[in-house]
PDB file of C-alpha atoms and ligand atoms in Angstrom:
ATOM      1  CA  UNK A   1      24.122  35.695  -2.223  1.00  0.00           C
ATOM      2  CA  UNK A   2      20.537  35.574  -2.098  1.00  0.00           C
ATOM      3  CA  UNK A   3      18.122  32.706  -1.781  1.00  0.00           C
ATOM      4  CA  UNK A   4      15.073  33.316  -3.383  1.00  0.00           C
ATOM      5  CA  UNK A   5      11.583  31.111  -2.406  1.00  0.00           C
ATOM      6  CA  UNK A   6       8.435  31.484  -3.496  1.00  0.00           C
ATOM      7  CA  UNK A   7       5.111  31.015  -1.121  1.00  0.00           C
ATOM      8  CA  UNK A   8       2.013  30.135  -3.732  1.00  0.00           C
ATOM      9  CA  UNK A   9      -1.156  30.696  -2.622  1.00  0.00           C
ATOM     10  CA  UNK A  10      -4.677  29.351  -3.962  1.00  0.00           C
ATOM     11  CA  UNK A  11      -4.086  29.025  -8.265  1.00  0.00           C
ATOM     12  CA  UNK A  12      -0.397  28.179  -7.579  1.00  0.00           C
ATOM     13  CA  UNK A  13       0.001  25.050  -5.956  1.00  0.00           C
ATOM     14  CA  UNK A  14       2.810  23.992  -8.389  1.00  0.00           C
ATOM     15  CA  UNK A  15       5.193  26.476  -9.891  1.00  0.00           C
ATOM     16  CA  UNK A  16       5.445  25.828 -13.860  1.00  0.00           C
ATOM     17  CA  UNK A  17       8.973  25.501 -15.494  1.00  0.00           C
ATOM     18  CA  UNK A  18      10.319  24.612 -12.072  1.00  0.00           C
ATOM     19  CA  UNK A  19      12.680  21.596 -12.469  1.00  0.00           C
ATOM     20  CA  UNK A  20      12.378  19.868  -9.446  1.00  0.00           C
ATOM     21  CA  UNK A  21      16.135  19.041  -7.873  1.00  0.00           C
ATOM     22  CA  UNK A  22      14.629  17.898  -4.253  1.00  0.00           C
ATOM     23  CA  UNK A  23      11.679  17.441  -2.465  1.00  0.00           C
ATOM     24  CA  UNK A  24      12.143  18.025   1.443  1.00  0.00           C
ATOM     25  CA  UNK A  25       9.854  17.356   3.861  1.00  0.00           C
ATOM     26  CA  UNK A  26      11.411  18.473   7.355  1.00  0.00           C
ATOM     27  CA  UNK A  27       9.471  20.084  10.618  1.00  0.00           C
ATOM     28  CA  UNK A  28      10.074  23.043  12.812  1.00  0.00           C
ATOM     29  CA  UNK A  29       9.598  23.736  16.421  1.00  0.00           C
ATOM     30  CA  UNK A  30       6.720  24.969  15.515  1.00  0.00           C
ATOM     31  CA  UNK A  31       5.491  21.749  14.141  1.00  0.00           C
ATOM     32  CA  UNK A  32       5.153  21.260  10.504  1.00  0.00           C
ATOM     33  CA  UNK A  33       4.692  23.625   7.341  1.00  0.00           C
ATOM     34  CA  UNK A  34       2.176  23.779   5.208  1.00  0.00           C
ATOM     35  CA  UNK A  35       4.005  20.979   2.506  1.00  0.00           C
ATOM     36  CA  UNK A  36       7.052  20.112   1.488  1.00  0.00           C
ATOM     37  CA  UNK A  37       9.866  22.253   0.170  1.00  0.00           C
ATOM     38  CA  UNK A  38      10.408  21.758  -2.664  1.00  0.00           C
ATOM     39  CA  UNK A  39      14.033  22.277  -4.353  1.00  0.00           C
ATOM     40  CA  UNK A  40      14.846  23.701  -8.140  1.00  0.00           C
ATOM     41  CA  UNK A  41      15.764  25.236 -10.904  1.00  0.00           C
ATOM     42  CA  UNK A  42      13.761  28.299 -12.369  1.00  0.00           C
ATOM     43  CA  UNK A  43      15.229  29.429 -15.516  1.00  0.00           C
ATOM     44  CA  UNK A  44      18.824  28.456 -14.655  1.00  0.00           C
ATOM     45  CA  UNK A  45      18.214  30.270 -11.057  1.00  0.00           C
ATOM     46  CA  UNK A  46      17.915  28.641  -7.576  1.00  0.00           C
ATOM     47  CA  UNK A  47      14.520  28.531  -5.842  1.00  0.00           C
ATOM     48  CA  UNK A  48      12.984  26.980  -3.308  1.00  0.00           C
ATOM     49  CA  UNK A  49       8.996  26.782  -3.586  1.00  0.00           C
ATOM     50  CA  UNK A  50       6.611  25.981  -0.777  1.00  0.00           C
ATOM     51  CA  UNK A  51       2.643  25.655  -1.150  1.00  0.00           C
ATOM     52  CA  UNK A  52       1.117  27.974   0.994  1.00  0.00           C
ATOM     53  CA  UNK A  53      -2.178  25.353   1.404  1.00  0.00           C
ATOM     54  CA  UNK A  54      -0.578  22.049   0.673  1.00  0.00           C
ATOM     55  CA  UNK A  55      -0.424  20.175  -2.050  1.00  0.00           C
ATOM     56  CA  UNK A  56      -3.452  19.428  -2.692  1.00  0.00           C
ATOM     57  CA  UNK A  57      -4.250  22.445  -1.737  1.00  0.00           C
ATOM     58  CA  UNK A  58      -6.570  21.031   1.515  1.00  0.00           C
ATOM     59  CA  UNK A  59      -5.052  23.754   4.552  1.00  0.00           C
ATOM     60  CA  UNK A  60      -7.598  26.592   4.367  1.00  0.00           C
ATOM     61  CA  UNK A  61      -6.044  30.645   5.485  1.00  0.00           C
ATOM     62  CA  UNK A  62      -6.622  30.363   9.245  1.00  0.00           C
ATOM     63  CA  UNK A  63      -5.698  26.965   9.643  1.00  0.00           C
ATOM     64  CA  UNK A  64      -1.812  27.698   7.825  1.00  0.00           C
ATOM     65  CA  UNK A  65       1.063  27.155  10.069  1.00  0.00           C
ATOM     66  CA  UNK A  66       2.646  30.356   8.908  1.00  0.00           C
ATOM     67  CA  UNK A  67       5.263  29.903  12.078  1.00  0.00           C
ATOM     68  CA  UNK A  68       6.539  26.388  10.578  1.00  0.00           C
ATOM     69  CA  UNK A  69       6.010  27.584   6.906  1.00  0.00           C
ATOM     70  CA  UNK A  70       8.647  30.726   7.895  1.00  0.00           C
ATOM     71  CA  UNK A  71      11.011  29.202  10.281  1.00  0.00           C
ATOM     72  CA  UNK A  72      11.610  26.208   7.761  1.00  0.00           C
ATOM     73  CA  UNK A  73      12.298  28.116   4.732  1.00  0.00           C
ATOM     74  CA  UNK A  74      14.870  30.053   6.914  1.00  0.00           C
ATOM     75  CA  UNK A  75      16.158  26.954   7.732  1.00  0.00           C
ATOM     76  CA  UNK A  76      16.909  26.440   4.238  1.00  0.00           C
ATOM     77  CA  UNK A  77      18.755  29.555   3.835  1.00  0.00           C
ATOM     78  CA  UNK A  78      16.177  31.480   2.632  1.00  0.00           C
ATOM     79  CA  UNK A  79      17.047  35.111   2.133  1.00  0.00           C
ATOM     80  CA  UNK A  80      14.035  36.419   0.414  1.00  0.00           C
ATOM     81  CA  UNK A  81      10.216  35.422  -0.229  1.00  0.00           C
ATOM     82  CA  UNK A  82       7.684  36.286  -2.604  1.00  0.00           C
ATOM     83  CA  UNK A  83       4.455  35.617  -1.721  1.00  0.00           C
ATOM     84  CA  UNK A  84       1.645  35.117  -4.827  1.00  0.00           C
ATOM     85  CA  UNK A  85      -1.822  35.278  -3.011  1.00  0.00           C
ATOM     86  CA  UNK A  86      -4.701  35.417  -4.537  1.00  0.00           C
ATOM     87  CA  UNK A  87      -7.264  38.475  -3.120  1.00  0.00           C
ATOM     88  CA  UNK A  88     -10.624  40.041  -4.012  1.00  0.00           C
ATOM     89  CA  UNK A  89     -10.227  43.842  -5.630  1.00  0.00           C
ATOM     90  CA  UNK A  90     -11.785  46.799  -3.549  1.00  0.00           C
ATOM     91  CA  UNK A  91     -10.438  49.695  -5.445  1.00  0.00           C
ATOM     92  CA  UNK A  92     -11.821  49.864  -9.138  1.00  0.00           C
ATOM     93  CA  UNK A  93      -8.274  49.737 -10.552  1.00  0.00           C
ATOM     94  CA  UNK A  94      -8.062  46.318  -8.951  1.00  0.00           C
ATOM     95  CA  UNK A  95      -9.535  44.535 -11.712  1.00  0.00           C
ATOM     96  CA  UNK A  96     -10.153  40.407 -11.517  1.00  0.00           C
ATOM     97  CA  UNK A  97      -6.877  39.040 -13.604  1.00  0.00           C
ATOM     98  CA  UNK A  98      -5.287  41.627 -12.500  1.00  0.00           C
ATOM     99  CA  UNK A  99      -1.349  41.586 -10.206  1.00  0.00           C
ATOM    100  CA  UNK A 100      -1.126  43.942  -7.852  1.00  0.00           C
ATOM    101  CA  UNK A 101       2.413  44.841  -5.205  1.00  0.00           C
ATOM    102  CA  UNK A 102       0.862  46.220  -2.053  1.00  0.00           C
ATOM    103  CA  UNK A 103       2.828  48.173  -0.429  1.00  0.00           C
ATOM    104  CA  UNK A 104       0.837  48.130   3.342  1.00  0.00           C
ATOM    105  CA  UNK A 105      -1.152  45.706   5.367  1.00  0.00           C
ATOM    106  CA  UNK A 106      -4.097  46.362   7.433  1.00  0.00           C
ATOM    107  CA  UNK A 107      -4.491  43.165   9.805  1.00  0.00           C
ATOM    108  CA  UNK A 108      -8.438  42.105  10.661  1.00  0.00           C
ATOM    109  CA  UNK A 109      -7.439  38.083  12.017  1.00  0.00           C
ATOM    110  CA  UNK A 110      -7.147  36.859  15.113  1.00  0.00           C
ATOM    111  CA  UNK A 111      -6.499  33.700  17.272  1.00  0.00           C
ATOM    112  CA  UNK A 112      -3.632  32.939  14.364  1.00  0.00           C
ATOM    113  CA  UNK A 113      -0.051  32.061  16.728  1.00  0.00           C
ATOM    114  CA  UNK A 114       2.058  35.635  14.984  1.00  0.00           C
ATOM    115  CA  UNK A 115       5.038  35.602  16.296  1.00  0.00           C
ATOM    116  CA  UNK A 116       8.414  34.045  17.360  1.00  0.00           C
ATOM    117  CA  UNK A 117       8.832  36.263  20.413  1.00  0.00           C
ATOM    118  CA  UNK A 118       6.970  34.367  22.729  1.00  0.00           C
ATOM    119  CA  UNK A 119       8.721  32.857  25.114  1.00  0.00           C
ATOM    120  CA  UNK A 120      12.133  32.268  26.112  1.00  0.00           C
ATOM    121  CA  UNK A 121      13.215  36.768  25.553  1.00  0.00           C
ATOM    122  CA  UNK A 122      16.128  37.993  26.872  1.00  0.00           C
ATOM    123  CA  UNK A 123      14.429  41.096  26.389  1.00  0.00           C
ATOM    124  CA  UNK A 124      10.992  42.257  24.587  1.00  0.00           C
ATOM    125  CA  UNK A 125      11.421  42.210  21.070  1.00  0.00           C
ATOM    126  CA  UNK A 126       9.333  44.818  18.530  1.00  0.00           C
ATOM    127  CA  UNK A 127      10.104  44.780  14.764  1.00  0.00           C
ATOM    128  CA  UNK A 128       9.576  47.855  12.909  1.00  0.00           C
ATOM    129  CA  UNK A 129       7.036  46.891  10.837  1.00  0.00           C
ATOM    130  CA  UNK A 130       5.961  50.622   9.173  1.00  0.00           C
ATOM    131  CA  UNK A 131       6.700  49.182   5.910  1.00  0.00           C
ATOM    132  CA  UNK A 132       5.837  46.020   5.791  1.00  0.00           C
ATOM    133  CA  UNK A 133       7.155  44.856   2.131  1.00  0.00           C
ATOM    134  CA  UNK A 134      10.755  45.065   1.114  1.00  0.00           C
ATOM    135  CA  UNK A 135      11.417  48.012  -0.986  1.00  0.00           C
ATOM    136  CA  UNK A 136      13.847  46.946  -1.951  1.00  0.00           C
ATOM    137  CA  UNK A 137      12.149  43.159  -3.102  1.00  0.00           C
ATOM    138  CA  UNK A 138       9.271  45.247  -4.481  1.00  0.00           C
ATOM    139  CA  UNK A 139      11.050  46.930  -6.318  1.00  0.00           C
ATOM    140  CA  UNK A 140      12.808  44.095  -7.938  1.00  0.00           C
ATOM    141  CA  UNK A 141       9.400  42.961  -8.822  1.00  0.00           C
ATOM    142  CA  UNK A 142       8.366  46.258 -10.242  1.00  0.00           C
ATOM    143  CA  UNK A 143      10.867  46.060 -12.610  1.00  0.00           C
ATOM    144  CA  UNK A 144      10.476  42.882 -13.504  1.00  0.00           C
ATOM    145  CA  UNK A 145       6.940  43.317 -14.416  1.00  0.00           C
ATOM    146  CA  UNK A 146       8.014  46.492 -16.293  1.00  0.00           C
ATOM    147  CA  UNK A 147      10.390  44.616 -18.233  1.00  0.00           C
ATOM    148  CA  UNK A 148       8.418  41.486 -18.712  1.00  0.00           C
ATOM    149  CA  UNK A 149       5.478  44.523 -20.420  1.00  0.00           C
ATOM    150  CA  UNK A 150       2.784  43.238 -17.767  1.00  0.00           C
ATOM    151  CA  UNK A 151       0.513  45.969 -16.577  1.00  0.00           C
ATOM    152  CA  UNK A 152       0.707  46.050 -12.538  1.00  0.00           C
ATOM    153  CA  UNK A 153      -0.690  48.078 -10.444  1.00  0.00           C
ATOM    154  CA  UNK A 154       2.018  49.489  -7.830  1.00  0.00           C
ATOM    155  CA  UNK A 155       1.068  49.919  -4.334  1.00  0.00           C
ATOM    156  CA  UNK A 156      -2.447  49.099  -2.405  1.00  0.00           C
ATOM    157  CA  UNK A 157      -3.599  48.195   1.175  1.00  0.00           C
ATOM    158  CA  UNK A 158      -3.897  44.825   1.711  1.00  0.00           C
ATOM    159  CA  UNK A 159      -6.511  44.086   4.451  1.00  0.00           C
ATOM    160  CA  UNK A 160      -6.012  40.616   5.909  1.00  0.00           C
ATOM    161  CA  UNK A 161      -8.986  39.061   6.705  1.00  0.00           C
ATOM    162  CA  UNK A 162      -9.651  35.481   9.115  1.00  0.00           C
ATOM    163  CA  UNK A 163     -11.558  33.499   6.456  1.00  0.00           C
ATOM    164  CA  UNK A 164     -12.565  31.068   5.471  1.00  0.00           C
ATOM    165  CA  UNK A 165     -15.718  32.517   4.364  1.00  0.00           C
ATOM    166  CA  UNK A 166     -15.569  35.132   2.375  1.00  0.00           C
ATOM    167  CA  UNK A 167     -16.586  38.944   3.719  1.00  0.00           C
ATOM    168  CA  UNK A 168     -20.033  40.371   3.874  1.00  0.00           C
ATOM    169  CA  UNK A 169     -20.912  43.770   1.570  1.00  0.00           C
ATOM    170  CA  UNK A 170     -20.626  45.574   5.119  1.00  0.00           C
ATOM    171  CA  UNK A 171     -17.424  44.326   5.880  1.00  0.00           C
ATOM    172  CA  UNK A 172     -16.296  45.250   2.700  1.00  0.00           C
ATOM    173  CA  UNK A 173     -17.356  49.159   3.354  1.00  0.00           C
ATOM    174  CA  UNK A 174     -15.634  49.257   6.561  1.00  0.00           C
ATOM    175  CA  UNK A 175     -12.477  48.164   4.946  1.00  0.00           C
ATOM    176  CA  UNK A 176     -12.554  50.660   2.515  1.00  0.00           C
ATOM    177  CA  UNK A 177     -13.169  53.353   4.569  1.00  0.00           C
ATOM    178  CA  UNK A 178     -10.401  52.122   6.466  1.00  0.00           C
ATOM    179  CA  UNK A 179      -8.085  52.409   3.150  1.00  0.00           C
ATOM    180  CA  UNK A 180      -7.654  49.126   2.227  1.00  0.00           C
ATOM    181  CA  UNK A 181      -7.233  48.312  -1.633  1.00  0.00           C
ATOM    182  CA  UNK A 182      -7.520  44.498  -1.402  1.00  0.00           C
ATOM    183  CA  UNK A 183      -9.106  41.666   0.725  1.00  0.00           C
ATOM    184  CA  UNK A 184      -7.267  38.597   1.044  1.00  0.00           C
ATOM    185  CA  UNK A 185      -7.110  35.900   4.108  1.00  0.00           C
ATOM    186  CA  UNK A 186      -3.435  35.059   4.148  1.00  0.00           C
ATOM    187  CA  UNK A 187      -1.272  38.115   4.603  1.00  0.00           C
ATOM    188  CA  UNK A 188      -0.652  38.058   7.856  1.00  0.00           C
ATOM    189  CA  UNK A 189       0.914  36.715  10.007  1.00  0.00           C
ATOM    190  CA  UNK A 190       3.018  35.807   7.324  1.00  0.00           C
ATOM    191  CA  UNK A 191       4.565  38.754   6.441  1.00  0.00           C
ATOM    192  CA  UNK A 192       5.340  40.138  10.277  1.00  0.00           C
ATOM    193  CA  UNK A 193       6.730  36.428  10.442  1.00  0.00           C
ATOM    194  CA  UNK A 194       8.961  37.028   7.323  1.00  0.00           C
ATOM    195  CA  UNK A 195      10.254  40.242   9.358  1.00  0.00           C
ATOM    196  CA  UNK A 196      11.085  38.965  12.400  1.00  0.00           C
ATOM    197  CA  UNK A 197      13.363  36.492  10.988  1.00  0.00           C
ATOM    198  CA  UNK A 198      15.004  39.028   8.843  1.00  0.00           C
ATOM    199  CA  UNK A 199      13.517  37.771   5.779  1.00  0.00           C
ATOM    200  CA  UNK A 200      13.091  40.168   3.097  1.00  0.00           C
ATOM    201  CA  UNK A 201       9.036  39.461   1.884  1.00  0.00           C
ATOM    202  CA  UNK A 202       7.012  41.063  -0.937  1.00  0.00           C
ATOM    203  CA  UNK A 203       3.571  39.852  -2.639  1.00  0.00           C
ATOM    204  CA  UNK A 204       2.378  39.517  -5.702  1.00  0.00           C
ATOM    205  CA  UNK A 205      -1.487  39.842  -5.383  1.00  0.00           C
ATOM    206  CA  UNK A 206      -3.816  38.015  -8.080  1.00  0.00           C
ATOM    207  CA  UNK A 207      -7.047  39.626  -8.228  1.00  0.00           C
ATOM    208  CA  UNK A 208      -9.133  36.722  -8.439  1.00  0.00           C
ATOM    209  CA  UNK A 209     -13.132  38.609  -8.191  1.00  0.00           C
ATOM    210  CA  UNK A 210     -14.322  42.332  -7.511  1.00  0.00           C
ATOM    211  CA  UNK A 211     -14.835  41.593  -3.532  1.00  0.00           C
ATOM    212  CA  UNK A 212     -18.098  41.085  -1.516  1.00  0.00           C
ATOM    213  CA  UNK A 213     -20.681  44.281  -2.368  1.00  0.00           C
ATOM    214  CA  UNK A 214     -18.232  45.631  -5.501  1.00  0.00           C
ATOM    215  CA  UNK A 215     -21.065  43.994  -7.508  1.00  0.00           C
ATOM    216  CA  UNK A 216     -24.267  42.325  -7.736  1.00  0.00           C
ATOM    217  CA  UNK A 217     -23.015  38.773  -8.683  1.00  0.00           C
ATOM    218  CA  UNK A 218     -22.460  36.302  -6.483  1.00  0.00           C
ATOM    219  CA  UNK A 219     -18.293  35.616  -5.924  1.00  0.00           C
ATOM    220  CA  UNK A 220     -18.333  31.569  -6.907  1.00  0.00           C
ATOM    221  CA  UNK A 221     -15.099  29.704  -6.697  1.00  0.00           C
ATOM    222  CA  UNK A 222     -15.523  29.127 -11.011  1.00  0.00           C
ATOM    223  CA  UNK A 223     -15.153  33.048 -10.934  1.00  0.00           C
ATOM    224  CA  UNK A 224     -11.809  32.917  -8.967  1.00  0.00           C
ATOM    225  CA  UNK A 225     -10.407  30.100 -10.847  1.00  0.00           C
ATOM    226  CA  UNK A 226     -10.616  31.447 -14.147  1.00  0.00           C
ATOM    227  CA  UNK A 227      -9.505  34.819 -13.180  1.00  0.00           C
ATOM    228  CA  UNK A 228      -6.380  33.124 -11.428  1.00  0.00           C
ATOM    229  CA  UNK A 229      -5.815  31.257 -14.392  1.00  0.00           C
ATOM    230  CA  UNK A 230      -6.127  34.108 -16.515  1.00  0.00           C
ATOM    231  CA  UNK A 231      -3.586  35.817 -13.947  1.00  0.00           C
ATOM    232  CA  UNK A 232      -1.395  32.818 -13.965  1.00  0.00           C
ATOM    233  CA  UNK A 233       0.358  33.817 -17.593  1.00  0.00           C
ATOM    234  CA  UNK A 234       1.076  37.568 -16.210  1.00  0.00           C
ATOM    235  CA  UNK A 235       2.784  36.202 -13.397  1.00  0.00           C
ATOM    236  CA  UNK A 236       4.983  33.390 -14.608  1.00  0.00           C
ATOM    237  CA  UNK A 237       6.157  35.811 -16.733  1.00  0.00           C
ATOM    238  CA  UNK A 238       6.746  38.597 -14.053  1.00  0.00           C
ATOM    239  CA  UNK A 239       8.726  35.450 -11.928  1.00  0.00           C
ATOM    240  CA  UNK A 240      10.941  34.765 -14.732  1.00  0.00           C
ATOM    241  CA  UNK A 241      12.365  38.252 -15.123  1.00  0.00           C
ATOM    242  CA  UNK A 242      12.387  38.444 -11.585  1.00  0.00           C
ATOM    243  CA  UNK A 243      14.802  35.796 -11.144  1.00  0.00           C
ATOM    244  CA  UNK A 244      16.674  36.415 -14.301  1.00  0.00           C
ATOM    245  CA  UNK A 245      17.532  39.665 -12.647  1.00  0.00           C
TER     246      UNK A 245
HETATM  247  N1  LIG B   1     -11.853  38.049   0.070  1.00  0.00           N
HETATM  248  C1  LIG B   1     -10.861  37.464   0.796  1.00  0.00           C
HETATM  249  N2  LIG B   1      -9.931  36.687   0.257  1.00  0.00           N
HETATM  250  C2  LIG B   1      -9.969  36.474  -1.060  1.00  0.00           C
HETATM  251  C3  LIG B   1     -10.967  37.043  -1.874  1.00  0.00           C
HETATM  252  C4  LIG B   1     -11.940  37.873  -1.274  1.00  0.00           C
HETATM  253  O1  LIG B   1     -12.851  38.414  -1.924  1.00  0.00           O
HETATM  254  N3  LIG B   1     -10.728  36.618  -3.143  1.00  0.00           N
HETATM  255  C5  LIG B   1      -9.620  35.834  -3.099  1.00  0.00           C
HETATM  256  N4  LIG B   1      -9.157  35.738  -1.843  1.00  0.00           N
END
């Protein structure tokens, strides 16, 4: 049977239409995650729902204990994770509003702790990490959005960058030329994590502003909030069928 949580990122600190069973808060050896977990019912499913920045949302992309976030939602049996984050669109079909399932990663941090297999090995451990979603999660999703009648787009590079700032017009180039579809800042490690613990992990990416360069306008923060709201309806709706199924 499978355990479904969701990770929500910046416009999804609290997940509508969740009835709240439990709140947990619990650590890791890894120290603590992000907030606490928090139990319920999603349209007569199971789910467990963590917020990827707190709640408030105060723990900015490079700062996330992604190790504690991970390791304590295994702890709680999770078997799979779906992980809204908000990004910036690079490819012109990667309109603000917008969802978006990537199906690769291109990973620009550094300095972030990314894996389990650190210390303590009986041998050297290397996931296979050539596809880095679920297939078989995204394409749960797929058809949930398909379904549900919201227009997705299916497949993109997502290029992780550090944060917290956002990119320069430059930046922005290279990563295209590179092949990456969308920018966001919290990615990765998160979904290696997901891997390494066997976790099956797919996102759902809200476009929240054409990124840095794309146009002339300044990206403000009013620009992403309204196009996360405005990406907010698609989504709960997408999540709905997605459990129901
Ligand atoms: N860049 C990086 N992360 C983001 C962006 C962006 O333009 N928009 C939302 N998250």
């Amino acid at each position: 049977m499978n355990q479904m949580a969701i990770i929500g990122g910046t416009g999804l600190t609290r997940l509508p239409d969740l009835t709240i069973v439990r709140r947990e808060r619990v650590t890791t050896p890894y120290g603590d995650p992000s907030s606490e977990l928090v139990f319920g019912r999603f349209h007569q499913q199971d789910l467990v729902f963590l917020a990827r920045h707190g709640n408030p949302h105060i723990v900015p992309p490079h700062k996330i204990n992604y190790r504690a976030n991970i390791w304590a939602l295994k702890e709680a049996g999770v078997t799979c994770i779906l992980a809204v984050a908000a990004v910036g669109g690079i490819r012109a079909d990667m309109v603000p509003g917008k969802i978006a399932i990537p199906d690769q990663i291109i990973d620009y941090t550094y300095g972030r702790p990314h894996t389990f297999f650190e210390v303590d090995l009986d041998l050297v451990t290397h996931i296979d990490f050539t596809h880095p979603y679920s297939p078989w999660l995204r394409e749960k999703v797929l058809t949930a959005a398909r379904v549900a009648g919201v227009g997705i787009v299916d497949g993109g590079v997502y290029g992780c960058t550090q944060g917290p700032r956002l990119e320069t017009a430059a930046e922005i180039s290279r990563m295209e030329r590179d092949g990456s579809d969308l920018v966001g800042m919290t990615g990765m490690p998160e979904a290696a994590l997901a891997r390494e613990l066997g976790i099956d992990y797919a996102c759902c990416a809200v476009v929240a502003n054409w990124a840095a360069g794309k146009t002339a306008a300044e990206i403000t923060m009013a620009e992403i909030e309204a196009n996360l709201i405005a990406g907010m309806d698609d989504l709960a709706l997408i999540l709905r069928h997605l459990v129901q199924a």
